[in-house]
GROMACS .gro file of C-alpha atoms in nm:
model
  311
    1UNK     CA    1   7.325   0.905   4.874
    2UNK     CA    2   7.533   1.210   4.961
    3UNK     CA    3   7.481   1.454   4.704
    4UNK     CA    4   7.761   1.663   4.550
    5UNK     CA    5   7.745   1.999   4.366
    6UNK     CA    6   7.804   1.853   4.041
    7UNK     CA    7   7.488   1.621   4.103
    8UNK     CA    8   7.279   1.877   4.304
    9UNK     CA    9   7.297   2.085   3.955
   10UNK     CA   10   7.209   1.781   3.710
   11UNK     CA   11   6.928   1.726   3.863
   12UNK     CA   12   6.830   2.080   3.896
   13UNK     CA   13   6.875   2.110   3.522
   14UNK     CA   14   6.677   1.819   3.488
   15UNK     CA   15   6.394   1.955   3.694
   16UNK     CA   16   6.385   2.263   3.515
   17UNK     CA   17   6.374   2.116   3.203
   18UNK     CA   18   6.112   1.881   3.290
   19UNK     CA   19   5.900   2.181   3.382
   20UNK     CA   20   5.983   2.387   3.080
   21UNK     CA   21   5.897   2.091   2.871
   22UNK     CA   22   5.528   2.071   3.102
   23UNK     CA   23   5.464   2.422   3.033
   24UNK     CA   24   5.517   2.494   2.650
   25UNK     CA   25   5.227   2.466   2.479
   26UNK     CA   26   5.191   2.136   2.236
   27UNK     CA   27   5.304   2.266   1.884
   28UNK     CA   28   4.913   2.167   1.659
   29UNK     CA   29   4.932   1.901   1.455
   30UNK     CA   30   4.904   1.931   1.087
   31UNK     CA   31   4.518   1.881   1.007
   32UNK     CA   32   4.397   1.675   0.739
   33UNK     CA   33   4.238   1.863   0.415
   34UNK     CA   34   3.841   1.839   0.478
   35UNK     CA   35   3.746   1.643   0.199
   36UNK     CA   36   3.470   1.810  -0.059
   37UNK     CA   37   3.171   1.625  -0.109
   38UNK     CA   38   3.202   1.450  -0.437
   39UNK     CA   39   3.052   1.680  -0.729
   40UNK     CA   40   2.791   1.436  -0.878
   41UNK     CA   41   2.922   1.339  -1.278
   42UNK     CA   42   2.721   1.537  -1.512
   43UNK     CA   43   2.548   1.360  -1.828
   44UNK     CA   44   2.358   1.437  -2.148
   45UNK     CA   45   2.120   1.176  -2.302
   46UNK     CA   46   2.187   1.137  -2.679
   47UNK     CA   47   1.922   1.340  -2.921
   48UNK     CA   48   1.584   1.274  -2.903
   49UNK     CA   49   1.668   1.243  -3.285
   50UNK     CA   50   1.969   0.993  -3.275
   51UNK     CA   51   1.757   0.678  -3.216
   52UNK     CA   52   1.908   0.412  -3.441
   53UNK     CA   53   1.780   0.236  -3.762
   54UNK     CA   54   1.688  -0.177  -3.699
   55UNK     CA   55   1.495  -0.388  -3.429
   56UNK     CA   56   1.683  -0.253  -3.130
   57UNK     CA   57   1.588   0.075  -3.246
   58UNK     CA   58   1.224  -0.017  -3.310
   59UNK     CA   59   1.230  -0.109  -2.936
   60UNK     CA   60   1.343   0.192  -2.865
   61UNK     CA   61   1.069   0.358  -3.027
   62UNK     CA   62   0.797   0.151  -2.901
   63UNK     CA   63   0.958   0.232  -2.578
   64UNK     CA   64   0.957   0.597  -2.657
   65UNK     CA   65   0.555   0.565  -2.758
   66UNK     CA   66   0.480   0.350  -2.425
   67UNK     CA   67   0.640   0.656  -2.209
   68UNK     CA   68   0.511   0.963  -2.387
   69UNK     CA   69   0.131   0.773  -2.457
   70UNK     CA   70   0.094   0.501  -2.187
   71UNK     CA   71  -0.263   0.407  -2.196
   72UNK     CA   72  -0.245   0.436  -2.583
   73UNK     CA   73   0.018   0.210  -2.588
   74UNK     CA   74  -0.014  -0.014  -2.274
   75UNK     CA   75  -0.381   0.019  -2.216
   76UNK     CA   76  -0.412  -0.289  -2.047
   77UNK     CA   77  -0.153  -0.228  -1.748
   78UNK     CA   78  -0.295   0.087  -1.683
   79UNK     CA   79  -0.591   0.226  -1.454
   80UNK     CA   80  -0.578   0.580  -1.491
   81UNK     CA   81  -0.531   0.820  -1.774
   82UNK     CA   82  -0.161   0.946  -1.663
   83UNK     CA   83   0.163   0.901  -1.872
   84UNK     CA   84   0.487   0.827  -1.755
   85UNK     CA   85   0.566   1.142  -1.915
   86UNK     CA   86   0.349   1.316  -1.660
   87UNK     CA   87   0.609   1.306  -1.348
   88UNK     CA   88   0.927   1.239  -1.583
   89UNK     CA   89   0.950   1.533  -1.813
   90UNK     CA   90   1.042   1.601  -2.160
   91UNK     CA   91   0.967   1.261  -2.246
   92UNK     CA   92   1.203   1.138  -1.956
   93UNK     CA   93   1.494   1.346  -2.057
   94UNK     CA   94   1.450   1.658  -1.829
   95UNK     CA   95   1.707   1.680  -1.473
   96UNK     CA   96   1.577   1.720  -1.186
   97UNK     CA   97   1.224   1.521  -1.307
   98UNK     CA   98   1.364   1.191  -1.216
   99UNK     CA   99   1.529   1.126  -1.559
  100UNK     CA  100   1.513   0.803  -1.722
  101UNK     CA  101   1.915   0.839  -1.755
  102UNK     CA  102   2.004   0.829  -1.441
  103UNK     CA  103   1.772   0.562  -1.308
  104UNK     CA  104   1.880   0.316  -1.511
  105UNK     CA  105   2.236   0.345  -1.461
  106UNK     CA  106   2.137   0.249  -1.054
  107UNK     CA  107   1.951  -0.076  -1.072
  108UNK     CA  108   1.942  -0.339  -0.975
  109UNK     CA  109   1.919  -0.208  -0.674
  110UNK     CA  110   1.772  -0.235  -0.275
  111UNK     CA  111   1.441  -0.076  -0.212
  112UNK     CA  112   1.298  -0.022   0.151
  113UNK     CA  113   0.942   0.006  -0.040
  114UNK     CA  114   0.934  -0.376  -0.082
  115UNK     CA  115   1.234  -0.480   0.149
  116UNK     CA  116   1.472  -0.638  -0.139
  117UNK     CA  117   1.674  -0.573  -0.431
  118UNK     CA  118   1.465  -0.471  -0.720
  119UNK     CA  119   1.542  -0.531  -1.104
  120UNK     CA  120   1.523  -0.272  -1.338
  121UNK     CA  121   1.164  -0.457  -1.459
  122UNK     CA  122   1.077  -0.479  -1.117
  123UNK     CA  123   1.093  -0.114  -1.073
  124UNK     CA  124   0.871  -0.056  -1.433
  125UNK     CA  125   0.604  -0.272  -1.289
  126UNK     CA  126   0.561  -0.112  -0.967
  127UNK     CA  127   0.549   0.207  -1.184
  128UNK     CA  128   0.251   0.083  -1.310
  129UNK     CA  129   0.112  -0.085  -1.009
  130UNK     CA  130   0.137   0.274  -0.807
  131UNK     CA  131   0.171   0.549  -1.033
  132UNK     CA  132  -0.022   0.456  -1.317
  133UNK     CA  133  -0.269   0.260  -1.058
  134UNK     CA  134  -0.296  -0.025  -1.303
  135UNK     CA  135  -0.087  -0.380  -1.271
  136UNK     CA  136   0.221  -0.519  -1.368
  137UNK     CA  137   0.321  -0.642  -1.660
  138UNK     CA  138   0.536  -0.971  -1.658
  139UNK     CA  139   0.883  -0.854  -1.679
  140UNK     CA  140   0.915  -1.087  -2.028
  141UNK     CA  141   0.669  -0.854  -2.170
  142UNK     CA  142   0.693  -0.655  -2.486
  143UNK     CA  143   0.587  -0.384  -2.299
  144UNK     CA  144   0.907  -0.367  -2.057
  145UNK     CA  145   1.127  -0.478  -2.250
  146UNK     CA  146   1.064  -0.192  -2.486
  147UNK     CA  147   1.091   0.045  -2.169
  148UNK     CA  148   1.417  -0.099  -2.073
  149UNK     CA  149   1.541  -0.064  -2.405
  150UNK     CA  150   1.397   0.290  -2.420
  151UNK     CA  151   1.626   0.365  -2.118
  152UNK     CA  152   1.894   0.198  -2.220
  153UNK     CA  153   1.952   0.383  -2.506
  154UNK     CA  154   1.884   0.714  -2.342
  155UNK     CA  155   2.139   0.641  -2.111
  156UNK     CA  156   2.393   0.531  -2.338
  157UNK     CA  157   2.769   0.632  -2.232
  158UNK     CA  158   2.652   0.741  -1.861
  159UNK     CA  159   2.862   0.603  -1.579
  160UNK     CA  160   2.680   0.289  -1.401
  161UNK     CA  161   2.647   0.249  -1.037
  162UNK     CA  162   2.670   0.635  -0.933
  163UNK     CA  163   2.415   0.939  -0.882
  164UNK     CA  164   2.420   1.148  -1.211
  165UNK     CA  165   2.380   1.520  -1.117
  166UNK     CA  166   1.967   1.582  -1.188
  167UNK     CA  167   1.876   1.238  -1.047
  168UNK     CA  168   1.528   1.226  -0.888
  169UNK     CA  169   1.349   1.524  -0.718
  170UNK     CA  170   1.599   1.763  -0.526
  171UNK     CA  171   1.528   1.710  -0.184
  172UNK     CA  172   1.350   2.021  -0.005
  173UNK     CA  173   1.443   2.116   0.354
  174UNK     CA  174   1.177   2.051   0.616
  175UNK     CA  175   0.960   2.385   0.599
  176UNK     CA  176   0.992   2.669   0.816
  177UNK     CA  177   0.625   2.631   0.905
  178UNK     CA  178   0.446   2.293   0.876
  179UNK     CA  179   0.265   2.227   0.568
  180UNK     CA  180  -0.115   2.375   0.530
  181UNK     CA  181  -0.402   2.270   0.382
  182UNK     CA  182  -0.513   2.635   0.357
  183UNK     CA  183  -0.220   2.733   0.227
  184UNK     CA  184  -0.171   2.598  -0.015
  185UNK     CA  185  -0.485   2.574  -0.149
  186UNK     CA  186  -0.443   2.953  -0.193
  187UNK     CA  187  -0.148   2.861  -0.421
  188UNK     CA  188  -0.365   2.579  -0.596
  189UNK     CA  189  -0.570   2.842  -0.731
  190UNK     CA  190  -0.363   3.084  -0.803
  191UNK     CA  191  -0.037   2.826  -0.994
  192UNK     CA  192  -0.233   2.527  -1.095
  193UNK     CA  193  -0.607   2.492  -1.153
  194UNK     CA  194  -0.549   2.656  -1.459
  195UNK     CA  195  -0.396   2.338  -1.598
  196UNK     CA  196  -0.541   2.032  -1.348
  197UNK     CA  197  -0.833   2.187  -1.331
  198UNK     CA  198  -1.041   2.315  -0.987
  199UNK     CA  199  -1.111   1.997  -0.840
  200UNK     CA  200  -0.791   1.874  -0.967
  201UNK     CA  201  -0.940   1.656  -1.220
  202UNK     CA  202  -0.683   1.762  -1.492
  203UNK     CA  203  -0.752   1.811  -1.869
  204UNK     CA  204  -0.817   1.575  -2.139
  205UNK     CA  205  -0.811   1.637  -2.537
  206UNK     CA  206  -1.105   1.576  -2.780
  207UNK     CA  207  -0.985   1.216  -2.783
  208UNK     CA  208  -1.028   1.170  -2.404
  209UNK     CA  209  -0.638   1.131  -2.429
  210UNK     CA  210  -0.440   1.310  -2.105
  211UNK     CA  211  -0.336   1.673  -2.237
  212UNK     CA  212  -0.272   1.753  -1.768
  213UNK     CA  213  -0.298   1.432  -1.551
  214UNK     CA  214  -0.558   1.440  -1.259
  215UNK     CA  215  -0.415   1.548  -0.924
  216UNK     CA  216  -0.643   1.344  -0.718
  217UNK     CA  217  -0.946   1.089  -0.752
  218UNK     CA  218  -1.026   0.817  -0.917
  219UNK     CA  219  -0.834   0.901  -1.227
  220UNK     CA  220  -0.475   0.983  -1.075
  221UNK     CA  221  -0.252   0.776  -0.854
  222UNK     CA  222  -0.318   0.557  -0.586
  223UNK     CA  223  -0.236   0.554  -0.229
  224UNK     CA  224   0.087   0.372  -0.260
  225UNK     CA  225   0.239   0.580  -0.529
  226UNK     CA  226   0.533   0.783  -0.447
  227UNK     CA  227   0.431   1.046  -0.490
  228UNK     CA  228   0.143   1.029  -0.229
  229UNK     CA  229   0.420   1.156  -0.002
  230UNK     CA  230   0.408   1.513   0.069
  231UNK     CA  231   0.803   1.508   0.069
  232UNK     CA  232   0.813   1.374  -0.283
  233UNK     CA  233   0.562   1.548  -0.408
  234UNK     CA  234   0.722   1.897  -0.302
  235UNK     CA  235   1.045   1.817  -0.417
  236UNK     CA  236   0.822   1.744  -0.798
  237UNK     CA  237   0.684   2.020  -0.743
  238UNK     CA  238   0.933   2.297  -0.632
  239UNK     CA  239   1.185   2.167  -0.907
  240UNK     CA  240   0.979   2.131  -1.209
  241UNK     CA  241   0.580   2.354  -1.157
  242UNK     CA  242   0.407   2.541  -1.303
  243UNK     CA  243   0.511   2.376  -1.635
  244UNK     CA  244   0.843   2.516  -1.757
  245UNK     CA  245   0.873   2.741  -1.439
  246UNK     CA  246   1.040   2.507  -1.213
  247UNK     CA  247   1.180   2.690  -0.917
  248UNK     CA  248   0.943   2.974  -0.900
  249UNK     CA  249   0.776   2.863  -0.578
  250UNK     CA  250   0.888   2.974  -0.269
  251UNK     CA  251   0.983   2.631  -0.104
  252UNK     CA  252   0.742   2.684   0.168
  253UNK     CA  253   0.436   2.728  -0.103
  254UNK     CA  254   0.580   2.381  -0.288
  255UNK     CA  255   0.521   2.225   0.062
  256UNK     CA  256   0.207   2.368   0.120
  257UNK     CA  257   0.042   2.298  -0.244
  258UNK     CA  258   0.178   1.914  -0.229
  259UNK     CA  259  -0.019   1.877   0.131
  260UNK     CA  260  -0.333   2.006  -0.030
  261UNK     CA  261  -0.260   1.775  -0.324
  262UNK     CA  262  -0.224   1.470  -0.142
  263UNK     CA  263  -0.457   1.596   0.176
  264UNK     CA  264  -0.727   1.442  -0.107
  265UNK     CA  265  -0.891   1.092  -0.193
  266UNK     CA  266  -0.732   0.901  -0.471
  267UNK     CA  267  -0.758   0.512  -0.541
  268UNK     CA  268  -0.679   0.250  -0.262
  269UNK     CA  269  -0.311   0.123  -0.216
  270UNK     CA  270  -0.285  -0.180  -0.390
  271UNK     CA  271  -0.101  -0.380  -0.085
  272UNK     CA  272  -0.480  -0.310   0.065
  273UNK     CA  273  -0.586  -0.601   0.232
  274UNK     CA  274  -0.916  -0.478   0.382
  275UNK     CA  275  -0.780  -0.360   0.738
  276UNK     CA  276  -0.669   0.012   0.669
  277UNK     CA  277  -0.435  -0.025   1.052
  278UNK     CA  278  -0.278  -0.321   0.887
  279UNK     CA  279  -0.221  -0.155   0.595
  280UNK     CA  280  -0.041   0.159   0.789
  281UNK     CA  281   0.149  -0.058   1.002
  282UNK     CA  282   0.301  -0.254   0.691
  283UNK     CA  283   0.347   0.032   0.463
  284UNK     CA  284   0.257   0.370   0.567
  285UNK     CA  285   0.304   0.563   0.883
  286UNK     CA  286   0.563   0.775   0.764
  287UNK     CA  287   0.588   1.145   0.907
  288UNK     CA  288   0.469   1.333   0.573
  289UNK     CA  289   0.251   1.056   0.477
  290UNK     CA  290  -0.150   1.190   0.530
  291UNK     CA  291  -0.288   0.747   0.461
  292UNK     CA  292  -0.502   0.694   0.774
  293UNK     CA  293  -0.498   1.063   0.844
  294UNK     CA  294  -0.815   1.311   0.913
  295UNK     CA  295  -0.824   1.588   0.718
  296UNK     CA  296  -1.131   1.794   0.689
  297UNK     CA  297  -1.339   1.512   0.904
  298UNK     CA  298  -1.187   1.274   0.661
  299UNK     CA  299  -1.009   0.954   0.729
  300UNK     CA  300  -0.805   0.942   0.406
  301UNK     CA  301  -0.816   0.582   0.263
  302UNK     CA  302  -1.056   0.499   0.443
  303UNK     CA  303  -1.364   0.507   0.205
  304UNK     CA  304  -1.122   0.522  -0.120
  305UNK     CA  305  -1.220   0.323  -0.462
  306UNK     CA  306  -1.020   0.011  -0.519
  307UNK     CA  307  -0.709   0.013  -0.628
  308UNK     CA  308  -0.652  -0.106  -1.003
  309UNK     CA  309  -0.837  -0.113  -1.362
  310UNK     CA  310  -1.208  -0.062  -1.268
  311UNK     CA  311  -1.486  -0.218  -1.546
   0.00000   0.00000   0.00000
């Protein structure tokens, strides 16, 4: 091809250009807003006063009574002398004290605990199973259908299917320094024998009725109670103790005091089959879970007191 001037500067130009267009910077693109995390809805539970007249009402009530006096009112489902009232506060109204409110509005619901979706009734009898270290009630019962009915009405108007702000326990950071049993026995003595008593057997009226549930042995909850996780129970404890002075404790001392807590005996996990490796393997294991553990020369659950109403 012989080349003439006029072509010889076209394709100069184009060469240039080609280079200019290599060398200028790419012009940013426009970035996306960062979305904010969604502000959980807020809720308030009707008044404790505002509990309607007729038979849904007095299921409400008996509901109400169940909660606030369990073994009064459910004696024979329960194994200890704890009320439901003891983890979920102001008679299940309080945030931040797992609040009957907003569980209700999230069930049914999928549950790792028992690997399937769990009913509402489901949930109350495992509640009583664990927590209450007694057994379940059939879900037809009197007994949870007045809970449900209890919680229904408390949660009346709330938004189903989402987290309400003041669900659950807030969820503690993993601690600067790991959990110690010396520790927070320190802060034991200092923030809460003076309610659950030194050897954390808690306090009972003239009555024998629960005035500061048992922290530990036979007469608190069992091995496979949630709260028999040192993550759960520092969350419960860093949100809502000592009574009415929730937040006081330095998160590290809520750590500490919930592995002293639950560095204890306490009745055997009902799913207990007689093999305590089994019983790890199937249910336990979990990094702030002290089941199978030695602490102090002791192999928690190990030597515990079955699980359940004892004679």
């Amino acid at each position: 091809m012989k080349w003439t001037p006029l072509c010889f500067w076209i394709a100069s130009a184009l060469t240039f250009h080609t280079a200019l267009v290599q060398a200028t910077p790419e012009t940013p693109k426009a970035t996306e807003p960062t979305a904010k995390a969604a502000t959980p809805p807020q809720f308030t539970p009707p008044a404790a006063d505002s509990i309607p007249d007729g038979d849904f009402g007095d299921s409400v009530r008996r509901g109400q009574d169940i909660f606030l006096h369990t073994s009064k009112f459910a004696g024979s489902y329960v194994g200890n002398s704890m009320n439901c009232a003891s983890c979920h506060m102001d008679a299940g109204r309080q945030a931040n004290a797992a609040p009957l409110w907003a569980a209700y509005v999230l069930y049914p619901a999928y549950r790792s605990k028992n690997g399937h979706v769990n009913t509402l009734a489901e949930r109350l009898q495992g509640c009583f199973q664990f927590s209450m270290n007694g057994k379940a009630p059939p879900t037809e019962s009197q007994t949870v259908v007045d809970l449900q009915s209890y919680m229904y009405w408390m949660a009346k108007g709330a938004p189903t299917g989402v987290k309400l702000a003041g669900q659950g326990f807030p969820k503690l950071a993993e601690p600067k320094q790991p959990a110690d049993y010396v520790r927070g026995q320190k802060v034991f003595e200092q923030h809460c024998a003076v309610c659950h008593g030194a050897e954390g057997q808690g306090q009972h009226d003239a009555t024998g009725g629960m005035v500061f549930p048992a922290l530990w042995g036979d007469d608190s909850y069992n091995w496979g109670a949630g709260m028999h996780s040192v993550d759960t129970a520092a969350a419960f404890i860093h949100a809502n103790m000592p009574l009415s002075q929730g937040g006081s404790l330095s998160e590290q001392s809520a750590w500490d005091v919930a592995y002293f807590i639950d560095a204890h005996e306490r009745p055997q996990d009902p799913r207990f089959k007689g093999d305590l490796q089994t019983t790890i393997k199937a249910h336990h294991g979990g990094k702030h879970d002290l089941y199978g553990q030695v602490v102090n020369g002791i192999v928690l659950g190990a030597h515990s007191t079955p699980s359940g109403p004892q004679p």
